[in-house]
Amino acid sequence: MHQLILKPGKERSLARRHPWIYATAIARVIGTPDAGDLVEVHAADGRWLAWAAYAPASAIRARCWSFDESDRIDRDWLAARVRDAVARRARLAEHTSAMRLVYGEADLLPGLIVDRYDRQLVVQMQAPGVQAQREVLLDALCEATGCGDIYDRSDGALRTREAMVAQSGVLRGHEPADRIQVQEHGLAYWVDVRRGHKTGFYIDQRGNRRMAGELARELVATLSRAPRALNAFCYTGAFSVALARGGAQHVLSIDSSADALALARANVELNALDPESFQWQCADVFDHLRACRGAGERFELIVLDPPKFAASHHHVDRAARAYKDINLSALRLLQPGGALMTFSCSGAIDVDLFQKIVAGAVIDAGIDCVMRTRLGPGVDHPMLMTHPEGEYLKGLLLQRV
């Protein structure tokens, strides 16, 4: 069996059951493991620590499968992990046909992402360990879900950082339709799993979309009229649809992608909403928010859900400036009594830093705001408590007073 021997003191994170082993923690490798091979991890004094999958070209040199020496990381073990993950999400089917079935480290399958859109599964294999076990994992997914169609979207930047070739295409079953219809809390959305962001849809925002609709209804009751809403970085308009269904009469949606906006319009039609209630703007969001202020526009509801600004800790300073810029612009457009839902999906920006950035924007805007609550992803995106790096989506609900 191949072995990784850690440097003295580097076993501490594994003793706390953190699943990553960095290259800088390894003193030597016994054997010649290939990418994805199973390795035993030992402390400098020889103590057994974990079973892990080897990644020879990655800064994260190994990802731990298990901290139990009696485990056997074989077909049965992997299939059991898949079954457990799918079973934990079973009750979500009462509310939606779009859900995350496997979330990497949080489901003890580091590097594996699996999303379900009705009868279509979409996978991302972001580490050599799961790539090496691909066929075993696909068999387990088909058995656990009863779905026969699996599409690969392992085409993100994480593959590059792992020195893995980006890939996409059919893994099992048939080619996906150009658009797959999913249901969520009584609303319907089109998803493009082949060309869309991530695996095609922002599943993690399910609960926050529902909250956006509730906020719109709350403002209708408070104002005795329909509120004006702004959805910046709107992508395919899921928040826009939720806001309109909740009672927002005028929803301005901004995105730089014409293709995304075309699908957003289709989502409005799919839900039989009045197209006259929507305004679509294909533009740079930073520029257009400033233009809105110059034009004297104001909104009672604003959603800011930008793409990842910080790919790693090296980009935190630049990302912090970008987050402050858009939040400052949004706050200057927010009517007294209005609500702002603001998000960051940058894992390198933690919750406390994000709150400080937004607080700085509030101060510079010269207004009074209260934070009603912190926001996060749905229950199908759990965070392993020993792996805080898994917490990427964070948000704040602010109200101007």
mmCIF file of C-alpha atoms in Angstrom:
data_model
loop_
_atom_site.group_PDB
_atom_site.id
_atom_site.type_symbol
_atom_site.label_atom_id
_atom_site.label_comp_id
_atom_site.label_asym_id
_atom_site.label_seq_id
_atom_site.Cartn_x
_atom_site.Cartn_y
_atom_site.Cartn_z
ATOM 1 C CA MET A 1 0.000 0.000 0.000
ATOM 2 C CA HIS A 2 1.246 3.467 -0.926
ATOM 3 C CA GLN A 3 1.867 5.698 2.077
ATOM 4 C CA LEU A 4 2.172 9.405 2.800
ATOM 5 C CA ILE A 5 4.342 10.256 5.771
ATOM 6 C CA LEU A 6 3.621 13.693 7.210
ATOM 7 C CA LYS A 7 6.086 16.151 8.693
ATOM 8 C CA PRO A 8 6.152 16.435 12.489
ATOM 9 C CA GLY A 9 3.152 18.419 13.743
ATOM 10 C CA LYS A 10 1.294 18.271 10.419
ATOM 11 C CA GLU A 11 -0.999 15.527 11.695
ATOM 12 C CA ARG A 12 -2.919 18.014 13.835
ATOM 13 C CA SER A 13 -5.439 18.976 11.175
ATOM 14 C CA LEU A 14 -6.172 15.310 10.451
ATOM 15 C CA ALA A 15 -6.596 14.685 14.165
ATOM 16 C CA ARG A 16 -9.376 17.295 13.900
ATOM 17 C CA ARG A 17 -10.721 15.348 10.870
ATOM 18 C CA HIS A 18 -9.979 18.027 8.297
ATOM 19 C CA PRO A 19 -10.057 16.177 4.956
ATOM 20 C CA TRP A 20 -7.288 17.991 3.035
ATOM 21 C CA ILE A 21 -3.559 17.280 3.078
ATOM 22 C CA TYR A 22 -1.377 19.952 1.497
ATOM 23 C CA ALA A 23 1.826 19.147 -0.351
ATOM 24 C CA THR A 24 3.793 21.214 2.161
ATOM 25 C CA ALA A 25 2.684 18.864 4.980
ATOM 26 C CA ILE A 26 4.203 15.734 3.406
ATOM 27 C CA ALA A 27 7.697 14.573 4.385
ATOM 28 C CA ARG A 28 7.896 11.649 1.949
ATOM 29 C CA VAL A 29 5.879 9.274 -0.202
ATOM 30 C CA ILE A 30 6.377 5.540 0.061
ATOM 31 C CA GLY A 31 5.622 3.868 -3.244
ATOM 32 C CA THR A 32 4.739 5.521 -6.547
ATOM 33 C CA PRO A 33 1.003 6.299 -6.409
ATOM 34 C CA ASP A 34 -0.726 7.636 -9.511
ATOM 35 C CA ALA A 35 -3.415 10.313 -9.573
ATOM 36 C CA GLY A 36 -6.454 9.071 -7.681
ATOM 37 C CA ASP A 37 -4.752 6.091 -6.079
ATOM 38 C CA LEU A 38 -5.646 5.108 -2.533
ATOM 39 C CA VAL A 39 -2.917 5.924 0.004
ATOM 40 C CA GLU A 40 -2.470 5.423 3.729
ATOM 41 C CA VAL A 41 -1.572 8.558 5.658
ATOM 42 C CA HIS A 42 0.764 8.281 8.628
ATOM 43 C CA ALA A 43 2.088 10.764 11.156
ATOM 44 C CA ALA A 44 5.824 11.321 11.456
ATOM 45 C CA ASP A 45 5.891 8.903 14.405
ATOM 46 C CA GLY A 46 4.251 6.169 12.337
ATOM 47 C CA ARG A 47 0.672 6.478 13.629
ATOM 48 C CA TRP A 48 -2.031 5.633 11.109
ATOM 49 C CA LEU A 49 -4.216 8.677 10.347
ATOM 50 C CA ALA A 50 -6.452 8.263 7.300
ATOM 51 C CA TRP A 51 -7.274 6.716 3.955
ATOM 52 C CA ALA A 52 -6.912 9.284 1.179
ATOM 53 C CA ALA A 53 -6.880 9.759 -2.600
ATOM 54 C CA TYR A 54 -3.596 10.992 -4.043
ATOM 55 C CA ALA A 55 -3.293 14.047 -6.310
ATOM 56 C CA PRO A 56 0.365 14.360 -7.418
ATOM 57 C CA ALA A 57 0.004 17.676 -9.254
ATOM 58 C CA SER A 58 -2.231 19.525 -6.807
ATOM 59 C CA ALA A 59 -1.396 21.817 -3.900
ATOM 60 C CA ILE A 60 -3.952 19.699 -2.027
ATOM 61 C CA ARG A 61 -1.850 16.567 -2.405
ATOM 62 C CA ALA A 62 -4.454 14.199 -0.958
ATOM 63 C CA ARG A 63 -8.114 14.245 0.072
ATOM 64 C CA CYS A 64 -9.214 11.966 2.877
ATOM 65 C CA TRP A 65 -11.889 9.362 2.295
ATOM 66 C CA SER A 66 -12.023 8.090 5.874
ATOM 67 C CA PHE A 67 -10.410 8.413 9.296
ATOM 68 C CA ASP A 68 -11.399 4.863 10.288
ATOM 69 C CA GLU A 69 -8.614 2.343 9.687
ATOM 70 C CA SER A 70 -11.108 -0.536 9.497
ATOM 71 C CA ASP A 71 -12.852 0.986 6.455
ATOM 72 C CA ARG A 72 -12.204 -0.517 3.046
ATOM 73 C CA ILE A 73 -12.517 2.099 0.333
ATOM 74 C CA ASP A 74 -14.054 -0.154 -2.295
ATOM 75 C CA ARG A 75 -17.155 -0.329 -4.468
ATOM 76 C CA ASP A 76 -19.448 -1.114 -1.542
ATOM 77 C CA TRP A 77 -18.048 1.706 0.610
ATOM 78 C CA LEU A 78 -18.445 4.270 -2.177
ATOM 79 C CA ALA A 79 -21.943 3.055 -3.060
ATOM 80 C CA ALA A 80 -22.988 3.388 0.585
ATOM 81 C CA ARG A 81 -21.753 6.993 0.687
ATOM 82 C CA VAL A 82 -23.786 7.788 -2.447
ATOM 83 C CA ARG A 83 -26.921 6.097 -1.063
ATOM 84 C CA ASP A 84 -26.605 7.979 2.217
ATOM 85 C CA ALA A 85 -26.203 11.337 0.448
ATOM 86 C CA VAL A 86 -29.219 10.764 -1.800
ATOM 87 C CA ALA A 87 -31.353 9.564 1.113
ATOM 88 C CA ARG A 88 -30.593 12.714 3.124
ATOM 89 C CA ARG A 89 -32.179 14.821 0.361
ATOM 90 C CA ALA A 90 -35.238 12.633 -0.223
ATOM 91 C CA ARG A 91 -37.757 14.966 1.415
ATOM 92 C CA LEU A 92 -36.699 17.875 -0.784
ATOM 93 C CA ALA A 93 -38.668 16.252 -3.591
ATOM 94 C CA GLU A 94 -41.805 17.583 -1.888
ATOM 95 C CA HIS A 95 -40.714 21.127 -2.761
ATOM 96 C CA THR A 96 -38.496 20.937 -5.831
ATOM 97 C CA SER A 97 -37.251 18.782 -8.693
ATOM 98 C CA ALA A 98 -33.850 20.531 -8.663
ATOM 99 C CA MET A 99 -31.467 19.605 -5.850
ATOM 100 C CA ARG A 100 -27.858 18.859 -5.006
ATOM 101 C CA LEU A 101 -27.525 15.155 -4.284
ATOM 102 C CA VAL A 102 -23.816 15.016 -3.428
ATOM 103 C CA TYR A 103 -21.784 17.904 -2.049
ATOM 104 C CA GLY A 104 -18.179 16.747 -1.940
ATOM 105 C CA GLU A 105 -16.501 16.704 1.443
ATOM 106 C CA ALA A 106 -19.780 17.256 3.304
ATOM 107 C CA ASP A 107 -20.973 13.879 1.988
ATOM 108 C CA LEU A 108 -17.600 12.166 2.536
ATOM 109 C CA LEU A 109 -16.998 12.075 -1.233
ATOM 110 C CA PRO A 110 -14.362 14.816 -1.637
ATOM 111 C CA GLY A 111 -14.336 16.395 -5.066
ATOM 112 C CA LEU A 112 -17.696 15.035 -6.241
ATOM 113 C CA ILE A 113 -20.662 17.283 -7.038
ATOM 114 C CA VAL A 114 -23.942 15.802 -8.248
ATOM 115 C CA ASP A 115 -27.023 17.876 -9.097
ATOM 116 C CA ARG A 116 -30.406 16.545 -10.106
ATOM 117 C CA TYR A 117 -32.744 18.289 -12.546
ATOM 118 C CA ASP A 118 -35.914 16.226 -12.737
ATOM 119 C CA ARG A 119 -34.675 12.930 -14.278
ATOM 120 C CA GLN A 120 -31.302 14.317 -15.397
ATOM 121 C CA LEU A 121 -28.183 14.034 -13.240
ATOM 122 C CA VAL A 122 -25.236 16.379 -13.768
ATOM 123 C CA VAL A 123 -21.862 15.598 -12.209
ATOM 124 C CA GLN A 124 -18.663 17.516 -11.602
ATOM 125 C CA MET A 125 -15.579 15.493 -10.724
ATOM 126 C CA GLN A 126 -13.166 18.009 -9.268
ATOM 127 C CA ALA A 127 -10.444 15.783 -7.835
ATOM 128 C CA PRO A 128 -8.427 12.769 -9.051
ATOM 129 C CA GLY A 129 -9.862 10.482 -6.363
ATOM 130 C CA VAL A 130 -13.429 10.629 -7.648
ATOM 131 C CA GLN A 131 -12.262 10.698 -11.268
ATOM 132 C CA ALA A 132 -10.460 7.381 -10.692
ATOM 133 C CA GLN A 133 -13.684 5.915 -9.244
ATOM 134 C CA ARG A 134 -15.943 7.390 -11.907
ATOM 135 C CA GLU A 135 -17.627 4.232 -13.149
ATOM 136 C CA VAL A 136 -18.235 2.926 -9.634
ATOM 137 C CA LEU A 137 -19.787 6.245 -8.632
ATOM 138 C CA LEU A 138 -21.944 6.438 -11.764
ATOM 139 C CA ASP A 139 -23.269 2.918 -11.130
ATOM 140 C CA ALA A 140 -24.097 3.921 -7.551
ATOM 141 C CA LEU A 141 -25.862 7.103 -8.654
ATOM 142 C CA CYS A 142 -28.039 5.264 -11.161
ATOM 143 C CA GLU A 143 -28.962 2.685 -8.533
ATOM 144 C CA ALA A 144 -29.665 5.207 -5.760
ATOM 145 C CA THR A 145 -31.763 7.591 -7.872
ATOM 146 C CA GLY A 146 -33.310 5.446 -10.596
ATOM 147 C CA CYS A 147 -32.059 8.007 -13.112
ATOM 148 C CA GLY A 148 -30.345 6.724 -16.258
ATOM 149 C CA ASP A 149 -29.157 10.001 -17.786
ATOM 150 C CA ILE A 150 -25.921 11.479 -16.435
ATOM 151 C CA TYR A 151 -24.130 14.451 -17.985
ATOM 152 C CA ASP A 152 -20.584 15.540 -17.134
ATOM 153 C CA ARG A 153 -19.850 19.213 -16.432
ATOM 154 C CA SER A 154 -16.292 18.749 -15.153
ATOM 155 C CA ASP A 155 -15.232 21.850 -17.040
ATOM 156 C CA GLY A 156 -14.570 24.373 -14.281
ATOM 157 C CA ALA A 157 -11.421 26.075 -13.048
ATOM 158 C CA LEU A 158 -11.004 23.575 -10.216
ATOM 159 C CA ARG A 159 -10.052 20.887 -12.742
ATOM 160 C CA THR A 160 -7.268 23.101 -14.034
ATOM 161 C CA ARG A 161 -5.891 23.645 -10.535
ATOM 162 C CA GLU A 162 -5.872 19.878 -10.068
ATOM 163 C CA ALA A 163 -3.942 19.454 -13.365
ATOM 164 C CA MET A 164 -6.959 17.608 -14.773
ATOM 165 C CA VAL A 165 -8.268 18.099 -18.291
ATOM 166 C CA ALA A 166 -11.636 19.856 -18.476
ATOM 167 C CA GLN A 167 -14.346 17.643 -19.893
ATOM 168 C CA SER A 168 -18.062 17.595 -20.570
ATOM 169 C CA GLY A 169 -20.457 15.257 -22.295
ATOM 170 C CA VAL A 170 -22.824 12.345 -21.835
ATOM 171 C CA LEU A 171 -21.634 9.734 -19.329
ATOM 172 C CA ARG A 172 -24.766 7.591 -19.177
ATOM 173 C CA GLY A 173 -28.002 7.545 -21.124
ATOM 174 C CA HIS A 174 -29.078 10.247 -23.540
ATOM 175 C CA GLU A 175 -27.986 13.734 -24.545
ATOM 176 C CA PRO A 176 -29.821 16.299 -22.381
ATOM 177 C CA ALA A 177 -32.548 18.433 -23.923
ATOM 178 C CA ASP A 178 -31.646 22.032 -24.704
ATOM 179 C CA ARG A 179 -33.873 23.030 -21.789
ATOM 180 C CA ILE A 180 -34.985 20.953 -18.826
ATOM 181 C CA GLN A 181 -37.972 22.165 -16.823
ATOM 182 C CA VAL A 182 -37.746 22.044 -13.026
ATOM 183 C CA GLN A 183 -40.188 22.995 -10.288
ATOM 184 C CA GLU A 184 -39.388 24.937 -7.122
ATOM 185 C CA HIS A 185 -41.890 26.036 -4.484
ATOM 186 C CA GLY A 186 -44.679 26.334 -7.048
ATOM 187 C CA LEU A 187 -42.571 28.104 -9.682
ATOM 188 C CA ALA A 188 -41.083 26.624 -12.853
ATOM 189 C CA TYR A 189 -37.689 27.273 -14.422
ATOM 190 C CA TRP A 190 -35.825 26.234 -17.531
ATOM 191 C CA VAL A 191 -32.305 24.872 -17.015
ATOM 192 C CA ASP A 192 -29.587 24.502 -19.645
ATOM 193 C CA VAL A 193 -27.303 21.849 -18.160
ATOM 194 C CA ARG A 194 -24.887 21.820 -21.097
ATOM 195 C CA ARG A 195 -24.067 25.507 -21.356
ATOM 196 C CA GLY A 196 -25.313 27.127 -18.159
ATOM 197 C CA HIS A 197 -23.230 28.366 -15.231
ATOM 198 C CA LYS A 198 -22.053 25.645 -12.821
ATOM 199 C CA THR A 199 -24.353 22.738 -13.665
ATOM 200 C CA GLY A 200 -27.001 25.007 -15.192
ATOM 201 C CA PHE A 201 -28.863 26.587 -12.279
ATOM 202 C CA TYR A 202 -28.172 28.180 -8.898
ATOM 203 C CA ILE A 203 -29.743 25.439 -6.814
ATOM 204 C CA ASP A 204 -28.112 26.830 -3.670
ATOM 205 C CA GLN A 205 -30.354 29.924 -3.764
ATOM 206 C CA ARG A 206 -33.645 28.006 -3.499
ATOM 207 C CA GLY A 207 -34.542 29.196 0.002
ATOM 208 C CA ASN A 208 -33.420 32.747 -0.702
ATOM 209 C CA ARG A 209 -35.615 32.944 -3.795
ATOM 210 C CA ARG A 210 -38.559 31.920 -1.678
ATOM 211 C CA MET A 211 -37.621 34.606 0.848
ATOM 212 C CA ALA A 212 -37.435 37.199 -1.934
ATOM 213 C CA GLY A 213 -41.040 36.428 -2.848
ATOM 214 C CA GLU A 214 -42.065 36.694 0.798
ATOM 215 C CA LEU A 215 -40.318 40.061 1.085
ATOM 216 C CA ALA A 216 -42.223 41.305 -1.957
ATOM 217 C CA ARG A 217 -45.535 40.253 -0.352
ATOM 218 C CA GLU A 218 -44.492 41.908 2.904
ATOM 219 C CA LEU A 219 -43.787 45.185 1.101
ATOM 220 C CA VAL A 220 -47.084 45.037 -0.778
ATOM 221 C CA ALA A 221 -48.832 44.919 2.596
ATOM 222 C CA THR A 222 -46.633 47.665 4.075
ATOM 223 C CA LEU A 223 -46.758 50.058 1.118
ATOM 224 C CA SER A 224 -50.305 49.247 -0.027
ATOM 225 C CA ARG A 225 -48.878 49.057 -3.539
ATOM 226 C CA ALA A 226 -46.570 46.880 -5.590
ATOM 227 C CA PRO A 227 -42.866 47.520 -4.893
ATOM 228 C CA ARG A 228 -40.214 48.198 -7.531
ATOM 229 C CA ALA A 229 -37.461 45.588 -7.560
ATOM 230 C CA LEU A 230 -33.935 45.287 -8.948
ATOM 231 C CA ASN A 231 -32.171 41.980 -9.630
ATOM 232 C CA ALA A 232 -28.496 42.580 -10.419
ATOM 233 C CA PHE A 233 -26.424 39.765 -11.947
ATOM 234 C CA CYS A 234 -29.781 38.173 -12.648
ATOM 235 C CA TYR A 235 -28.510 35.230 -14.782
ATOM 236 C CA THR A 236 -31.664 33.367 -15.960
ATOM 237 C CA GLY A 237 -34.002 35.491 -13.866
ATOM 238 C CA ALA A 238 -34.966 33.068 -11.097
ATOM 239 C CA PHE A 239 -34.975 35.789 -8.431
ATOM 240 C CA SER A 240 -36.856 38.064 -10.858
ATOM 241 C CA VAL A 241 -39.617 35.497 -11.302
ATOM 242 C CA ALA A 242 -39.866 34.955 -7.532
ATOM 243 C CA LEU A 243 -40.060 38.711 -6.885
ATOM 244 C CA ALA A 244 -42.809 39.184 -9.465
ATOM 245 C CA ARG A 245 -44.811 36.235 -8.185
ATOM 246 C CA GLY A 246 -44.564 37.787 -4.723
ATOM 247 C CA GLY A 247 -46.090 41.023 -5.975
ATOM 248 C CA ALA A 248 -43.324 43.237 -7.386
ATOM 249 C CA GLN A 249 -44.857 45.100 -10.312
ATOM 250 C CA HIS A 250 -41.702 46.433 -11.934
ATOM 251 C CA VAL A 251 -38.583 44.229 -11.904
ATOM 252 C CA LEU A 252 -35.390 45.538 -13.499
ATOM 253 C CA SER A 253 -32.993 42.659 -14.207
ATOM 254 C CA ILE A 254 -29.391 43.254 -15.255
ATOM 255 C CA ASP A 255 -26.870 40.781 -16.636
ATOM 256 C CA SER A 256 -23.986 40.907 -19.094
ATOM 257 C CA SER A 257 -25.073 37.694 -20.887
ATOM 258 C CA ALA A 258 -27.636 38.011 -23.672
ATOM 259 C CA ASP A 259 -28.123 34.218 -23.668
ATOM 260 C CA ALA A 260 -28.929 34.228 -19.955
ATOM 261 C CA LEU A 261 -31.441 37.037 -20.423
ATOM 262 C CA ALA A 262 -33.126 35.135 -23.253
ATOM 263 C CA LEU A 263 -33.679 32.196 -20.912
ATOM 264 C CA ALA A 264 -34.858 34.619 -18.212
ATOM 265 C CA ARG A 265 -37.571 35.894 -20.554
ATOM 266 C CA ALA A 266 -38.551 32.292 -21.255
ATOM 267 C CA ASN A 267 -38.878 31.703 -17.493
ATOM 268 C CA VAL A 268 -41.290 34.641 -17.253
ATOM 269 C CA GLU A 269 -43.395 33.123 -20.033
ATOM 270 C CA LEU A 270 -43.199 29.668 -18.427
ATOM 271 C CA ASN A 271 -44.756 31.042 -15.232
ATOM 272 C CA ALA A 272 -47.461 32.988 -17.086
ATOM 273 C CA LEU A 273 -46.282 36.305 -15.624
ATOM 274 C CA ASP A 274 -47.006 39.669 -17.218
ATOM 275 C CA PRO A 275 -43.993 40.502 -19.429
ATOM 276 C CA GLU A 276 -44.793 44.198 -18.996
ATOM 277 C CA SER A 277 -43.738 43.876 -15.340
ATOM 278 C CA PHE A 278 -40.157 43.130 -16.389
ATOM 279 C CA GLN A 279 -37.347 45.235 -17.792
ATOM 280 C CA TRP A 280 -34.218 43.466 -19.036
ATOM 281 C CA GLN A 281 -30.860 45.160 -19.382
ATOM 282 C CA CYS A 282 -27.855 43.494 -21.007
ATOM 283 C CA ALA A 283 -25.042 45.556 -19.508
ATOM 284 C CA ASP A 284 -22.115 45.687 -17.123
ATOM 285 C CA VAL A 285 -23.787 45.671 -13.702
ATOM 286 C CA PHE A 286 -21.285 48.058 -12.084
ATOM 287 C CA ASP A 287 -21.824 50.653 -14.805
ATOM 288 C CA HIS A 288 -25.586 50.255 -14.977
ATOM 289 C CA LEU A 289 -26.115 50.629 -11.245
ATOM 290 C CA ARG A 290 -24.329 53.978 -11.417
ATOM 291 C CA ALA A 291 -26.457 54.911 -14.414
ATOM 292 C CA CYS A 292 -29.610 54.076 -12.462
ATOM 293 C CA ARG A 293 -28.543 56.417 -9.698
ATOM 294 C CA GLY A 294 -27.826 59.168 -12.198
ATOM 295 C CA ALA A 295 -31.297 58.698 -13.640
ATOM 296 C CA GLY A 296 -32.880 59.030 -10.188
ATOM 297 C CA GLU A 297 -34.224 55.478 -10.034
ATOM 298 C CA ARG A 298 -35.121 53.965 -6.675
ATOM 299 C CA PHE A 299 -36.208 50.489 -5.598
ATOM 300 C CA GLU A 300 -37.870 48.932 -2.570
ATOM 301 C CA LEU A 301 -36.297 45.493 -3.170
ATOM 302 C CA ILE A 302 -32.794 44.789 -4.460
ATOM 303 C CA VAL A 303 -31.033 41.469 -4.988
ATOM 304 C CA LEU A 304 -27.259 41.375 -5.555
ATOM 305 C CA ASP A 305 -26.018 37.885 -6.465
ATOM 306 C CA PRO A 306 -22.698 38.427 -8.275
ATOM 307 C CA PRO A 307 -20.349 35.757 -9.603
ATOM 308 C CA LYS A 308 -17.285 34.727 -7.634
ATOM 309 C CA PHE A 309 -14.962 37.748 -7.322
ATOM 310 C CA ALA A 310 -12.194 35.939 -5.390
ATOM 311 C CA ALA A 311 -10.988 32.667 -6.879
ATOM 312 C CA SER A 312 -8.456 32.295 -4.045
ATOM 313 C CA HIS A 313 -7.050 34.178 -1.058
ATOM 314 C CA HIS A 314 -4.703 35.990 -3.468
ATOM 315 C CA HIS A 315 -7.698 37.917 -4.848
ATOM 316 C CA VAL A 316 -9.366 38.914 -1.583
ATOM 317 C CA ASP A 317 -8.360 42.595 -1.620
ATOM 318 C CA ARG A 318 -9.540 43.126 -5.178
ATOM 319 C CA ALA A 319 -12.747 41.216 -4.491
ATOM 320 C CA ALA A 320 -13.434 43.252 -1.346
ATOM 321 C CA ARG A 321 -13.275 46.460 -3.388
ATOM 322 C CA ALA A 322 -15.689 45.006 -5.959
ATOM 323 C CA TYR A 323 -18.173 43.866 -3.307
ATOM 324 C CA LYS A 324 -18.065 47.256 -1.634
ATOM 325 C CA ASP A 325 -18.572 49.026 -4.971
ATOM 326 C CA ILE A 326 -21.735 47.142 -5.940
ATOM 327 C CA ASN A 327 -23.202 47.240 -2.434
ATOM 328 C CA LEU A 328 -22.591 50.985 -2.172
ATOM 329 C CA SER A 329 -24.320 51.525 -5.514
ATOM 330 C CA ALA A 330 -27.248 49.342 -4.479
ATOM 331 C CA LEU A 331 -27.666 51.037 -1.108
ATOM 332 C CA ARG A 332 -27.817 54.426 -2.815
ATOM 333 C CA LEU A 333 -30.710 53.084 -4.918
ATOM 334 C CA LEU A 334 -32.613 51.631 -1.947
ATOM 335 C CA GLN A 335 -35.728 53.437 -0.770
ATOM 336 C CA PRO A 336 -36.257 54.008 2.985
ATOM 337 C CA GLY A 337 -37.971 50.912 4.331
ATOM 338 C CA GLY A 338 -36.655 48.864 1.419
ATOM 339 C CA ALA A 339 -34.749 45.563 1.634
ATOM 340 C CA LEU A 340 -31.437 44.476 0.133
ATOM 341 C CA MET A 341 -30.487 40.823 -0.256
ATOM 342 C CA THR A 342 -26.749 40.770 -0.927
ATOM 343 C CA PHE A 343 -24.566 37.706 -1.517
ATOM 344 C CA SER A 344 -21.026 36.500 -2.019
ATOM 345 C CA CYS A 345 -20.174 33.065 -3.419
ATOM 346 C CA SER A 346 -16.419 33.580 -3.002
ATOM 347 C CA GLY A 347 -15.118 30.950 -0.605
ATOM 348 C CA ALA A 348 -12.073 33.110 0.148
ATOM 349 C CA ILE A 349 -14.383 35.824 1.557
ATOM 350 C CA ASP A 350 -15.622 34.541 4.903
ATOM 351 C CA VAL A 351 -18.867 35.575 6.594
ATOM 352 C CA ASP A 352 -17.271 38.076 8.962
ATOM 353 C CA LEU A 353 -15.255 39.781 6.223
ATOM 354 C CA PHE A 354 -18.297 40.003 3.959
ATOM 355 C CA GLN A 355 -20.315 41.624 6.740
ATOM 356 C CA LYS A 356 -17.530 44.149 7.358
ATOM 357 C CA ILE A 357 -17.386 44.987 3.635
ATOM 358 C CA VAL A 358 -21.139 45.577 3.475
ATOM 359 C CA ALA A 359 -21.050 47.582 6.710
ATOM 360 C CA GLY A 360 -18.406 49.807 5.116
ATOM 361 C CA ALA A 361 -20.719 50.348 2.150
ATOM 362 C CA VAL A 362 -23.574 51.305 4.503
ATOM 363 C CA ILE A 363 -21.337 53.843 6.245
ATOM 364 C CA ASP A 364 -20.199 55.371 2.955
ATOM 365 C CA ALA A 365 -23.810 55.530 1.713
ATOM 366 C CA GLY A 366 -24.675 57.661 4.755
ATOM 367 C CA ILE A 367 -27.854 55.751 5.569
ATOM 368 C CA ASP A 368 -29.157 53.665 8.457
ATOM 369 C CA CYS A 369 -29.619 49.941 7.872
ATOM 370 C CA VAL A 370 -30.337 46.978 10.086
ATOM 371 C CA MET A 371 -29.351 43.414 9.329
ATOM 372 C CA ARG A 372 -32.477 41.298 9.598
ATOM 373 C CA THR A 373 -30.689 37.993 9.125
ATOM 374 C CA ARG A 374 -27.752 36.223 7.571
ATOM 375 C CA LEU A 375 -28.435 34.122 4.496
ATOM 376 C CA GLY A 376 -26.912 30.925 3.166
ATOM 377 C CA PRO A 377 -27.518 27.941 0.896
ATOM 378 C CA GLY A 378 -30.219 25.314 1.189
ATOM 379 C CA VAL A 379 -30.105 22.130 3.239
ATOM 380 C CA ASP A 380 -28.738 20.180 0.277
ATOM 381 C CA HIS A 381 -25.517 22.224 0.587
ATOM 382 C CA PRO A 382 -24.440 21.290 4.135
ATOM 383 C CA MET A 383 -21.075 22.308 5.588
ATOM 384 C CA LEU A 384 -18.867 19.691 7.175
ATOM 385 C CA MET A 385 -18.000 21.262 10.524
ATOM 386 C CA THR A 386 -14.358 20.218 10.246
ATOM 387 C CA HIS A 387 -14.141 21.680 6.725
ATOM 388 C CA PRO A 388 -15.144 25.354 6.871
ATOM 389 C CA GLU A 389 -13.797 25.826 3.335
ATOM 390 C CA GLY A 390 -17.028 24.215 2.178
ATOM 391 C CA GLU A 391 -18.989 27.313 3.193
ATOM 392 C CA TYR A 392 -18.915 29.454 0.072
ATOM 393 C CA LEU A 393 -22.353 31.106 -0.284
ATOM 394 C CA LYS A 394 -23.110 33.724 2.328
ATOM 395 C CA GLY A 395 -25.524 36.602 2.317
ATOM 396 C CA LEU A 396 -27.151 39.359 4.344
ATOM 397 C CA LEU A 397 -30.702 40.678 4.396
ATOM 398 C CA LEU A 398 -30.553 44.396 5.142
ATOM 399 C CA GLN A 399 -33.400 46.841 5.633
ATOM 400 C CA ARG A 400 -33.081 50.579 5.333
ATOM 401 C CA VAL A 401 -34.702 52.353 8.269
#
